[in-house]
XYZ file of C-alpha atoms in Angstrom:
94
model
C -18.898 18.962 20.855
C -22.593 18.776 21.662
C -24.382 15.472 21.292
C -26.174 15.087 17.944
C -29.810 16.118 17.808
C -32.092 13.734 15.953
C -34.083 15.251 13.132
C -37.636 14.238 12.296
C -36.317 11.542 9.933
C -34.285 9.821 12.656
C -30.876 10.851 11.303
C -28.601 12.990 13.481
C -28.238 16.632 12.495
C -25.007 17.286 10.610
C -24.531 21.041 10.250
C -21.946 21.747 7.537
C -20.485 24.621 9.542
C -19.176 22.121 12.101
C -17.218 20.014 9.622
C -16.533 22.187 6.560
C -12.736 22.135 7.161
C -12.815 18.327 7.260
C -14.968 18.220 4.124
C -12.613 20.532 2.224
C -9.518 18.595 3.309
C -11.085 15.255 2.354
C -12.042 16.619 -1.070
C -8.451 17.715 -1.733
C -6.999 14.378 -0.593
C -9.460 12.392 -2.720
C -8.534 14.548 -5.735
C -4.835 13.799 -5.172
C -5.521 10.065 -4.874
C -7.687 10.210 -8.012
C -4.868 11.880 -9.956
C -2.460 9.147 -8.821
C -4.883 6.535 -10.114
C -5.373 8.434 -13.400
C -1.609 8.488 -13.944
C -1.276 4.739 -13.387
C -4.339 3.252 -15.079
C -5.228 3.081 -18.777
C -8.173 5.211 -19.896
C -11.550 3.487 -19.797
C -14.639 5.339 -21.113
C -14.664 8.785 -19.491
C -12.209 7.709 -16.773
C -14.669 5.223 -15.248
C -11.638 3.363 -13.932
C -10.793 6.330 -11.643
C -13.268 5.738 -8.872
C -13.285 4.995 -5.185
C -15.182 2.190 -3.539
C -16.547 2.158 -0.013
C -15.288 -0.591 2.249
C -16.477 -0.681 5.859
C -13.863 1.751 7.175
C -13.704 4.509 4.515
C -12.735 4.707 0.829
C -10.325 2.719 -1.315
C -8.973 2.807 -4.847
C -8.813 -0.999 -5.014
C -5.704 -2.425 -6.680
C -3.892 -0.099 -9.106
C -1.464 -1.832 -11.456
C 1.924 -0.270 -12.116
C 4.360 -0.997 -14.977
C 6.975 -2.133 -12.435
C 4.841 -5.171 -11.633
C 4.013 -3.888 -8.168
C 0.394 -3.028 -7.686
C -0.757 -0.716 -4.942
C -3.931 0.303 -3.190
C -4.660 3.596 -1.454
C -7.165 3.471 1.380
C -8.677 6.181 3.526
C -9.391 4.624 6.915
C -11.789 7.073 8.563
C -12.053 5.051 11.766
C -8.282 4.980 12.347
C -7.811 8.499 10.924
C -5.167 7.526 8.361
C -4.338 7.204 4.687
C -2.641 3.889 3.960
C -0.827 2.748 0.815
C -0.197 -0.983 0.486
C 1.540 -2.800 -2.349
C 1.809 -6.315 -3.724
C 3.098 -8.035 -6.829
C 0.704 -8.072 -9.782
C 1.040 -10.849 -12.354
C 2.291 -9.468 -15.663
C 2.218 -5.829 -14.581
C 0.266 -3.757 -17.046
């Protein structure tokens, strides 16, 4: 891959043609993760509760409660190139 060329604004050029497969794959994975969150969270005004936040390494759902009492979080770690699901006990479940 060629080294990035700086544009007049100081940001590196990012031609879509070079990463469109990655973009499409990421969109599909984020849709899947969003559907998992929708299925496990109660509705809140226009699904505002189904969002991702941006930690330093990628995207995360933050804690999702589950009726079993185990909460889980789904995180895209773009630096380590992985999707990680972690769980922990949530007081009272949902």
